[in-house]
Amino acid sequence: MTALELAESRSGPEMTGRIDRLPVLLMFPHSRCNCRCVMCDIWRSRGRDEIAPEEVLEWLPELRRLGVEQVALSGGEALLNTRLREICEMLHEAGIRITLISTGILLPRHAGWIARLVEDIVVSLDGPEDIHNAIRGLPDAFTKLREGIRSIRTLRDDLPITGRCVVQKANHQHLRETVRAAREIGLDRISFLAADVSSEAFNRPEGWGAERAESVALSLGNLDALGAEIEAMERELRPEFASGFIAESPEKLRTRILRHYRALAGEDTFAPVSCRAPWISCVVEANGDVRPCFFHRRIGNVRESGGLEAVLNSPAATAFRRDLDVRTNPTCARCVCTLSAPEHARRAS
């Protein structure tokens, strides 16, 4: 059974609490980031936790037993890990597909081994140059991103590189410009998602207060402008939608972004959620904490519990999954992630 078939064979409250197969593992190799994004607090971390190659070597037998097919390296900035190349070499030799999720700034420094070991790259693109730089908190973030992509293209032109844009107050009227910027810097695809302002993810253990959330999330006064921007995209960028260069359809943009912000403002309900991530994937953070997905709370620590399987199938973790109904859980209802488990599974299968 492929990862996709496994994902589609389970749904809602009928899912079991035990994990026997884990097609996708998300790993945070480093705890910090090299951007200062307005919608994320990871950069505020003062720790320097990172996952060591020796740990990954110890995990490999478990990863094989669990049938891990894809490891997505995220964070934080994964490329800040001082020994990430060694980790990727181990995973590559084990036949595990590697996805690198990055700011793109450090791509030139590591382009040689990335082009050899990584199967696809996802970079952050938050708008045209000036807006991207403002959101990222770096005056030359766009230039460095463009240089990073070019460094990879020089070595391996067929390596898929996707952009991911977090739609928020600072860029919601510039989505068409973002698509054009994605073309300009050489991306193969661009995806859009709403900003997460309600969970404890991204180094927000206490969550955000109303004032901070309102500085990022769209307010009622912004919603008409976002709706008009999506309509303009639909008119002007038909080839980009038709070819899949824009990953989402116009209807999905309205459902997953416009409706999401309307719901946050109390003017609509959140769109129904269909997600299997906690049953076919997990997140291992740089400090060893394990989460069922980006947004739910930790279910254990791989360093403290004697291994990944021990965490995944602990009484607390199995009870969490057994009782979780993504259709009614408040964290799931507000989830913004469009890289859902089925999409990961398609890439891994």
Short mmCIF file of N, CA and C in Angstrom, two decimals, residues 196-202 204-208 294-296 331 334:
data_model
loop_
_atom_site.label_atom_id
_atom_site.label_comp_id
_atom_site.label_asym_id
_atom_site.label_seq_id
_atom_site.Cartn_x
_atom_site.Cartn_y
_atom_site.Cartn_z
N ASP A 196 -1.01 31.77 10.50
CA ASP A 196 -1.47 31.19 11.76
C ASP A 196 -1.26 32.22 12.86
N VAL A 197 -2.36 32.65 13.48
CA VAL A 197 -2.27 33.64 14.56
C VAL A 197 -2.91 33.13 15.85
N SER A 198 -3.30 31.85 15.86
CA SER A 198 -4.08 31.37 17.00
C SER A 198 -3.48 30.17 17.72
N SER A 199 -2.45 29.54 17.16
CA SER A 199 -1.89 28.35 17.81
C SER A 199 -0.66 28.71 18.63
N GLU A 200 -0.08 27.69 19.28
CA GLU A 200 1.14 27.87 20.06
C GLU A 200 2.38 27.49 19.26
N ALA A 201 2.22 27.23 17.96
CA ALA A 201 3.35 26.87 17.11
C ALA A 201 4.24 28.08 16.87
N PHE A 202 5.39 27.83 16.25
CA PHE A 202 6.33 28.89 15.85
C PHE A 202 6.84 29.69 17.04
N ARG A 204 5.59 30.10 20.10
CA ARG A 204 4.61 30.94 20.82
C ARG A 204 3.93 30.08 21.89
N PRO A 205 4.64 29.69 22.93
CA PRO A 205 4.08 28.76 23.92
C PRO A 205 2.85 29.29 24.63
N GLU A 206 2.70 30.58 24.69
CA GLU A 206 1.53 31.18 25.32
C GLU A 206 0.54 31.72 24.29
N GLY A 207 0.82 31.51 23.01
CA GLY A 207 -0.02 32.08 21.98
C GLY A 207 0.20 33.58 21.85
N TRP A 208 -0.56 34.20 20.99
CA TRP A 208 -0.48 35.65 20.79
C TRP A 208 -1.68 36.33 21.45
N PHE A 294 2.33 20.40 13.10
CA PHE A 294 2.91 21.69 13.48
C PHE A 294 2.17 22.34 14.65
N PHE A 295 0.84 22.16 14.72
CA PHE A 295 0.01 23.03 15.54
C PHE A 295 -0.46 22.42 16.85
N HIS A 296 -0.48 21.10 16.96
CA HIS A 296 -0.88 20.48 18.22
C HIS A 296 0.30 20.41 19.19
N THR A 331 -8.32 23.36 17.38
CA THR A 331 -7.03 23.62 16.75
C THR A 331 -7.07 23.26 15.28
N ARG A 334 -8.97 25.76 12.98
CA ARG A 334 -8.27 27.00 12.64
C ARG A 334 -6.97 26.76 11.88
#
